CSV table of C-alpha atoms and ligand atoms in Angstrom, one decimal:
chain,number,residue,atom,x,y,z
A,257,MET,CA,116.6,97.1,86.0
A,258,PRO,CA,119.8,98.9,86.9
A,259,LYS,CA,121.2,97.5,90.1
A,260,GLU,CA,123.8,99.0,92.4
A,261,LYS,CA,126.7,97.1,94.1
A,262,SER,CA,128.9,98.6,96.9
A,263,ILE,CA,128.6,102.0,95.2
A,264,LYS,CA,125.4,103.3,96.4
A,265,GLU,CA,125.4,107.0,97.2
A,266,LEU,CA,127.1,109.6,95.1
A,267,GLU,CA,129.5,110.1,97.9
A,268,ASP,CA,130.9,106.7,97.5
A,269,LEU,CA,132.2,107.6,94.0
A,270,PRO,CA,136.0,108.9,93.7
A,271,GLY,CA,136.5,112.3,93.9
A,272,ILE,CA,133.0,113.1,95.1
A,273,GLY,CA,132.6,114.8,98.7
A,274,PRO,CA,129.5,115.6,100.4
A,275,THR,CA,129.5,119.4,99.1
A,276,THR,CA,129.9,118.1,95.6
A,277,ALA,CA,127.5,115.6,96.1
A,278,GLU,CA,124.8,118.4,97.4
A,279,LYS,CA,125.7,120.4,94.0
A,280,LEU,CA,125.1,117.5,91.9
A,281,LYS,CA,121.8,116.6,93.4
A,282,GLU,CA,120.5,120.2,93.2
A,283,ASN,CA,121.2,119.7,89.6
A,284,GLY,CA,119.3,116.7,89.1
A,285,TYR,CA,122.1,114.3,89.3
A,286,ASP,CA,120.6,112.3,92.3
A,287,SER,CA,121.7,108.8,91.5
A,288,VAL,CA,124.7,106.9,90.7
A,289,GLU,CA,122.7,105.6,87.8
A,290,LYS,CA,122.3,109.3,86.5
A,291,ILE,CA,126.1,110.0,87.0
A,292,ALA,CA,126.8,106.7,85.0
A,293,VAL,CA,125.2,108.2,81.9
A,294,ALA,CA,126.3,111.9,82.3
A,295,SER,CA,128.9,113.6,80.4
A,296,PRO,CA,132.0,114.3,82.4
A,297,HIS,CA,132.6,117.7,80.8
A,298,GLU,CA,128.9,118.7,81.7
A,299,LEU,CA,129.4,117.6,85.3
A,300,SER,CA,132.7,119.3,85.5
A,301,GLU,CA,131.0,122.7,84.5
A,302,LEU,CA,128.3,122.2,86.5
A,303,VAL,CA,129.8,121.6,90.0
A,304,GLY,CA,133.6,122.9,89.1
A,305,LEU,CA,135.2,119.3,89.3
A,306,SER,CA,138.4,118.9,87.1
A,307,VAL,CA,137.4,116.8,83.8
A,308,ASP,CA,139.9,113.8,84.9
A,309,ASN,CA,138.1,113.5,88.2
A,310,ALA,CA,134.6,114.0,86.7
A,311,LYS,CA,135.8,111.1,84.2
A,312,LYS,CA,136.9,108.9,87.0
A,313,ALA,CA,133.5,109.4,88.9
A,314,VAL,CA,131.3,108.8,85.7
A,315,GLU,CA,133.5,105.5,85.2
A,316,ALA,CA,133.2,104.3,88.7
A,317,ALA,CA,129.5,105.0,88.6
A,318,ARG,CA,129.3,102.8,85.2
A,319,GLN,CA,130.9,100.1,86.8
A,320,ALA,CA,128.9,100.0,89.6
A,321,THR,CA,125.6,99.9,87.6
A,322,THR,CA,124.7,96.7,85.8
A,323,LEU,CA,121.6,96.0,83.8
A,324,GLU,CA,119.6,93.1,85.3
A,325,TYR,CA,116.9,91.3,82.9
A,326,SER,CA,114.2,89.9,84.4
A,327,THR,CA,111.6,87.7,82.6
A,328,GLY,CA,107.8,87.9,82.6
A,329,SER,CA,107.2,84.9,84.8
A,330,ASP,CA,110.1,86.6,87.3
A,331,LEU,CA,108.1,89.7,87.3
A,332,TYR,CA,104.7,87.6,87.9
A,333,ASN,CA,106.4,85.7,90.6
A,334,LYS,CA,107.6,88.8,92.1
A,335,ARG,CA,103.8,90.3,92.0
A,336,LYS,CA,102.4,87.5,93.7
A,337,ALA,CA,104.7,88.2,96.8
A,338,LEU,CA,103.5,91.7,96.9
A,339,GLY,CA,101.7,92.3,100.3
A,340,ARG,CA,98.2,93.8,100.8
A,341,ILE,CA,97.0,96.0,103.5
A,342,SER,CA,92.9,95.8,103.9
A,343,THR,CA,91.1,99.0,103.9
A,344,ASN,CA,88.6,97.3,106.2
A,345,ALA,CA,85.9,97.5,103.5
A,346,LYS,CA,85.4,94.4,101.2
A,347,THR,CA,84.1,96.6,98.3
A,348,LEU,CA,87.0,98.9,98.6
A,349,ASP,CA,89.5,95.9,98.8
A,350,ASP,CA,88.0,94.4,95.6
A,351,LEU,CA,88.1,97.6,93.8
A,352,LEU,CA,92.1,97.8,94.7
A,353,GLY,CA,92.6,94.1,94.0
A,354,GLY,CA,92.4,92.7,97.3
A,355,GLY,CA,93.7,95.7,99.4
A,356,LEU,CA,96.3,98.5,99.4
A,357,GLU,CA,99.4,97.0,97.5
A,358,THR,CA,103.0,96.9,98.7
A,359,ASN,CA,105.9,98.4,96.3
A,360,ALA,CA,103.6,101.1,95.0
A,361,ILE,CA,102.2,104.5,95.9
A,362,THR,CA,98.3,104.8,96.4
A,363,GLU,CA,97.0,108.4,96.2
A,364,ALA,CA,93.8,109.6,97.6
A,365,TYR,CA,92.7,112.7,96.4
A,366,GLY,CA,89.0,114.6,97.4
A,367,LYS,CA,87.7,117.6,98.9
A,368,PHE,CA,87.7,118.3,102.7
A,369,ALA,CA,86.0,115.8,104.8
A,370,SER,CA,86.0,113.2,101.9
A,371,GLY,CA,87.5,110.7,104.3
A,372,LYS,CA,91.1,110.9,103.1
A,373,THR,CA,92.5,110.9,106.6
A,374,GLN,CA,90.0,108.5,108.0
A,375,LEU,CA,91.2,105.7,105.5
A,376,SER,CA,94.9,106.6,106.5
A,377,PHE,CA,94.0,105.8,110.2
A,378,GLN,CA,92.3,102.6,109.4
A,379,LEU,CA,95.2,101.7,107.1
A,380,SER,CA,97.6,102.7,109.9
A,381,VAL,CA,95.8,100.0,112.3
A,382,ASN,CA,95.1,97.5,109.7
A,383,ALA,CA,98.9,97.3,108.6
A,384,GLN,CA,99.7,96.1,112.2
A,385,LEU,CA,97.3,93.1,111.9
A,386,PRO,CA,98.5,89.7,111.1
A,387,LEU,CA,98.5,88.5,107.4
A,388,ASP,CA,95.4,86.2,107.8
A,389,LYS,CA,93.5,89.2,109.1
A,390,GLY,CA,94.3,91.8,106.2
A,391,GLY,CA,97.5,93.1,107.7
A,392,LEU,CA,101.3,92.9,107.0
A,393,ALA,CA,102.3,92.6,110.9
A,394,GLY,CA,104.3,95.8,110.7
A,395,ALA,CA,104.6,99.3,112.0
A,396,VAL,CA,103.6,102.5,110.5
A,397,LEU,CA,105.5,105.8,109.7
A,398,PHE,CA,103.0,108.6,109.5
A,399,ILE,CA,103.9,112.1,108.0
A,400,ASP,CA,101.4,114.4,109.3
A,401,THR,CA,101.7,117.7,107.4
A,402,GLU,CA,98.5,119.3,108.4
A,403,GLY,CA,98.4,118.5,112.3
A,404,THR,CA,95.3,116.4,111.7
A,405,PHE,CA,96.5,113.0,113.3
A,406,ARG,CA,94.2,111.9,116.2
A,407,PRO,CA,95.4,109.2,118.5
A,408,GLU,CA,92.1,109.1,119.8
A,409,ARG,CA,90.7,107.8,116.6
A,410,ILE,CA,93.5,105.3,116.4
A,411,GLU,CA,92.4,104.1,119.8
A,412,SER,CA,88.7,103.5,118.7
A,413,ILE,CA,89.8,101.9,115.5
A,414,ALA,CA,92.2,99.7,117.2
A,415,LYS,CA,89.9,98.2,119.7
A,416,ALA,CA,87.3,97.7,117.1
A,417,LYS,CA,90.0,95.5,115.3
A,418,GLU,CA,90.5,93.7,119.0
A,419,LEU,CA,94.2,95.1,119.0
A,420,ASP,CA,95.5,96.7,122.2
A,421,PRO,CA,95.1,100.4,121.7
A,422,GLU,CA,98.3,101.4,123.5
A,423,GLN,CA,100.2,99.0,121.5
A,424,ALA,CA,98.6,100.0,118.2
A,425,MET,CA,99.3,103.8,119.0
A,426,ASN,CA,103.1,102.9,119.6
A,427,ASN,CA,103.3,101.1,116.5
A,428,ILE,CA,102.6,104.1,114.5
A,429,LYS,CA,105.8,106.8,114.4
A,430,VAL,CA,104.5,110.1,113.7
A,431,VAL,CA,106.5,113.0,112.4
A,432,ARG,CA,104.8,116.2,112.3
A,433,THR,CA,106.2,118.4,109.6
A,434,VAL,CA,105.6,122.3,109.1
A,435,THR,CA,107.8,122.7,106.3
A,436,THR,CA,108.7,120.9,103.0
A,437,GLU,CA,112.2,120.6,104.2
A,438,GLN,CA,111.1,118.8,107.2
A,439,GLN,CA,108.7,116.7,104.8
A,440,ILE,CA,111.4,115.9,102.5
A,441,LEU,CA,114.1,114.8,105.3
A,442,SER,CA,111.5,112.5,107.1
A,443,ILE,CA,111.6,110.1,104.1
A,444,GLU,CA,115.1,110.6,103.3
A,445,ARG,CA,116.0,109.6,106.6
A,446,ALA,CA,113.9,107.0,106.9
A,447,ASP,CA,115.8,103.8,106.0
A,448,LYS,CA,116.9,103.1,109.6
A,449,LEU,CA,113.5,103.5,111.2
A,450,VAL,CA,112.0,101.5,108.3
A,451,ARG,CA,114.5,98.5,109.2
A,452,ASP,CA,114.6,98.8,112.7
A,453,GLU,CA,110.9,99.0,113.3
A,454,ASN,CA,109.7,96.9,110.5
A,455,ILE,CA,107.6,99.8,108.9
A,456,LYS,CA,105.3,98.2,106.5
A,457,LEU,CA,103.1,101.5,105.7
A,458,ILE,CA,104.3,104.9,105.1
A,459,VAL,CA,101.4,107.7,105.1
A,460,VAL,CA,102.0,111.1,103.9
A,461,ASP,CA,98.8,113.3,104.9
A,462,SER,CA,98.8,115.7,102.8
A,463,MET,CA,101.5,115.4,100.0
A,464,MET,CA,101.1,118.7,98.8
A,465,SER,CA,99.9,121.3,101.3
A,466,LEU,CA,103.1,122.4,102.4
A,467,PHE,CA,104.5,122.4,98.8
A,468,ARG,CA,101.6,124.6,97.8
A,469,SER,CA,102.2,127.0,100.6
A,470,GLU,CA,105.6,127.3,100.3
A,471,PHE,CA,106.1,127.7,96.5
A,472,ILE,CA,103.7,130.3,95.4
A,473,GLY,CA,103.6,131.7,92.0
A,474,ARG,CA,104.5,130.6,88.5
A,475,GLY,CA,108.3,131.5,88.8
A,476,ALA,CA,108.6,128.7,91.9
A,477,LEU,CA,106.7,126.1,90.0
A,478,GLY,CA,109.7,124.5,88.4
A,479,GLU,CA,111.7,124.5,91.6
A,480,ARG,CA,108.5,122.9,93.4
A,481,GLN,CA,108.2,120.4,91.1
A,482,GLN,CA,111.7,119.3,90.9
A,483,LYS,CA,111.7,119.1,94.9
A,484,LEU,CA,108.5,117.1,94.6
A,485,ASN,CA,109.9,114.6,92.3
A,486,SER,CA,112.8,113.5,94.0
A,487,HIS,CA,110.6,113.5,97.2
A,488,ILE,CA,108.3,111.1,95.5
A,489,HIS,CA,111.0,109.0,94.1
A,490,LYS,CA,112.7,108.4,97.5
A,491,LEU,CA,109.4,107.5,98.7
A,492,GLN,CA,109.0,105.1,95.7
A,493,ALA,CA,112.5,103.5,96.3
A,494,LEU,CA,111.5,103.0,99.8
A,495,ALA,CA,108.4,101.1,99.0
A,496,ASP,CA,110.5,99.0,96.6
A,497,THR,CA,113.5,98.5,98.7
A,498,TYR,CA,111.2,97.2,101.8
A,499,ASN,CA,108.3,95.9,99.9
A,500,LEU,CA,106.0,98.3,101.9
A,501,ALA,CA,102.9,100.1,101.0
A,502,VAL,CA,102.8,103.9,100.6
A,503,TYR,CA,99.5,105.8,101.0
A,504,VAL,CA,99.5,109.7,100.4
A,505,THR,CA,96.5,111.9,100.4
A,506,ASN,CA,96.3,114.9,98.1
A,507,GLN,CA,94.1,117.9,97.7
A,508,VAL,CA,91.7,119.1,94.8
A,509,MET,CA,91.2,122.2,92.6
A,510,ASP,CA,88.7,123.0,90.1
A,511,ASN,CA,90.1,122.6,86.7
A,512,PRO,CA,88.8,125.5,84.7
A,513,ALA,CA,89.6,123.5,81.2
A,514,ILE,CA,87.0,121.0,82.2
A,515,LEU,CA,83.7,122.4,80.9
A,516,PHE,CA,81.6,119.4,81.3
A,517,GLY,CA,81.3,116.6,83.9
A,518,ASP,CA,83.2,116.8,87.4
A,519,PRO,CA,86.1,119.8,87.2
A,520,THR,CA,87.7,118.1,90.5
A,521,THR,CA,91.4,117.7,89.6
A,522,PRO,CA,94.2,116.5,92.1
A,523,VAL,CA,97.1,119.1,92.6
A,524,GLY,CA,100.6,118.5,91.8
A,525,GLY,CA,100.5,118.1,88.1
A,526,ASN,CA,102.1,115.5,86.0
A,527,ILE,CA,104.7,114.8,88.7
A,528,MET,CA,101.9,113.5,91.4
A,529,ALA,CA,100.0,111.8,88.1
A,530,HIS,CA,102.9,109.7,87.0
A,531,ALA,CA,104.2,109.0,90.5
A,532,ALA,CA,101.0,107.2,91.9
A,533,THR,CA,100.5,103.9,90.9
A,534,THR,CA,96.9,103.7,92.0
A,535,ARG,CA,94.7,107.2,92.3
A,536,LEU,CA,91.5,107.1,94.4
A,537,TYR,CA,89.1,109.8,94.2
A,538,MET,CA,86.8,110.1,97.3
A,539,ARG,CA,83.4,112.0,97.2
A,540,LYS,CA,81.1,113.0,100.4
A,541,SER,CA,77.9,111.1,99.6
A,542,LYS,CA,74.9,111.0,102.4
A,543,GLU,CA,75.9,111.4,106.0
A,544,GLU,CA,78.7,109.1,106.5
A,545,LYS,CA,78.7,107.6,103.4
A,546,ARG,CA,81.6,107.9,100.9
A,547,ILE,CA,82.2,107.1,97.1
A,548,ILE,CA,85.5,106.0,96.2
A,549,ARG,CA,86.3,105.8,92.5
A,550,LEU,CA,89.5,104.0,91.2
A,551,VAL,CA,90.8,106.4,88.7
A,552,ASP,CA,94.1,105.2,87.6
A,553,SER,CA,95.6,101.5,88.1
A,554,PRO,CA,97.8,99.3,85.9
A,555,ASN,CA,95.8,96.3,86.4
A,556,MET,CA,92.3,96.9,87.7
A,557,PRO,CA,89.4,98.0,85.9
A,558,GLU,CA,87.8,101.3,86.9
A,559,GLY,CA,85.1,101.3,89.3
A,560,GLU,CA,83.6,102.6,92.4
A,561,ALA,CA,83.0,101.4,95.8
A,562,VAL,CA,80.8,102.9,98.6
A,563,ILE,CA,82.1,103.0,102.2
A,564,LYS,CA,81.1,104.5,105.6
A,565,ILE,CA,83.0,106.4,107.8
A,566,THR,CA,82.0,105.4,111.5
A,567,THR,CA,83.4,105.9,115.0
A,568,ASN,CA,85.0,102.3,114.8
A,569,GLY,CA,86.6,103.1,111.3
A,570,ILE,CA,85.8,102.4,107.8
A,571,ARG,CA,83.1,99.9,106.8
A,572,ASP,CA,81.2,98.7,103.9
B,132,LIG,P1,90.8,117.1,104.7
B,132,LIG,O1,92.1,116.7,105.2
B,132,LIG,O2,90.2,118.5,105.3
B,132,LIG,O3,90.9,117.6,103.2
B,132,LIG,O4,89.6,116.0,104.7
B,132,LIG,P2,89.8,114.4,104.6
B,132,LIG,O5,89.5,114.1,103.4
B,132,LIG,O6,91.0,114.1,105.5
B,132,LIG,O7,88.7,114.1,105.7
B,132,LIG,P3,88.6,113.2,107.1
B,132,LIG,O8,89.1,111.8,106.5
B,132,LIG,O9,89.2,113.9,108.1
B,132,LIG,O10,87.0,113.0,107.2
B,132,LIG,C1,86.3,113.7,107.9
B,132,LIG,C2,84.9,113.2,108.0
B,132,LIG,O11,85.2,112.3,108.8
B,132,LIG,C3,84.0,114.2,108.7
B,132,LIG,O12,83.0,114.4,107.9
B,132,LIG,C4,83.5,113.4,109.8
B,132,LIG,O13,82.4,113.7,110.3
B,132,LIG,C5,84.2,111.9,109.9
B,132,LIG,N1,84.3,111.6,111.2
B,132,LIG,C6,85.7,111.8,111.9
B,132,LIG,N2,85.8,111.2,113.1
B,132,LIG,C7,84.8,110.5,113.0
B,132,LIG,C8,84.2,109.8,114.1
B,132,LIG,O14,84.9,109.5,115.1
B,132,LIG,N3,83.0,109.3,113.8
B,132,LIG,C9,82.2,109.1,112.6
B,132,LIG,N4,81.1,108.5,112.7
B,132,LIG,N5,82.9,110.0,111.8
B,132,LIG,C10,83.6,110.7,111.9
B,133,LIG,MG1,92.5,115.2,106.0
């Protein structure tokens, strides 16, 4: 795995100022690793650096990038250190292999009222619980892109978990975003907050709605996917760096190519599909019952869990 030393940002490279760094990022060179494998001539042409300066930047990036080899048992030990946040429903926790995993992005997709947001509220409370109660004793960063965050739901769910509701609400840092620019910035600038507040869960509810409304038509798709890609990479980087869990919700559409069976497909294309470590498909059933299907997981078999949405939160 590539590892960076003191040079972390593009701006740390010799000859790269903020404007050049910005241009590089726009062209997909958004990390020191990518500069390390770039051709100096191409960089020079792209952003108007002299070839000599581009060579110096590439050389510095190469020196800052070393390869680290890990053995299977190193990785196994690292996986054992992963944290888990309980969803508050035993069957769903079991389906996930013990709850929502840190160092990973978990995506929940489904139609309206399928429970995606309700599950985010429960996780936002449970993340605050001590380790032996299914939590990570941490705070939460909640990116609300749809204006559906409800403090009164947090209050009821927290009370049911015997947490001080006032404190539980204060431990959730909510950012209401109305543009993709704000959504992207809220994650790009999160490092300090994550460290200072011991954030253990980041929620993005929902991931795609602003991207879908701002980038309309075929012509805009390329740009949308490029922005989405770097946004998701930053989320994954936060998850890895701070050993925290990321829960994102996603909308669905009917895929006309699926003639038989359920045509419900998450939006966001390949970029979303590859980014999510684990995908959950949530379906409404009778009354407060919801069926959750594990669709994609690196280490758990596919399966289903049935949960209930109650005033006090998620239950078996
Ligand atoms: P969209 O954001 O519209 O795509 O849907 P979603 O999947 O986020 O739905 P959400 O999680 O908001 O679930 C809404 C469902 O939760 C509704 O069917 C509500 O009836 C139920 N719900 C919300 N609040 C309460 C509550 O306080 N008590 C109970 N029993 N159910 C609730
Ligand atoms: Mg919702």
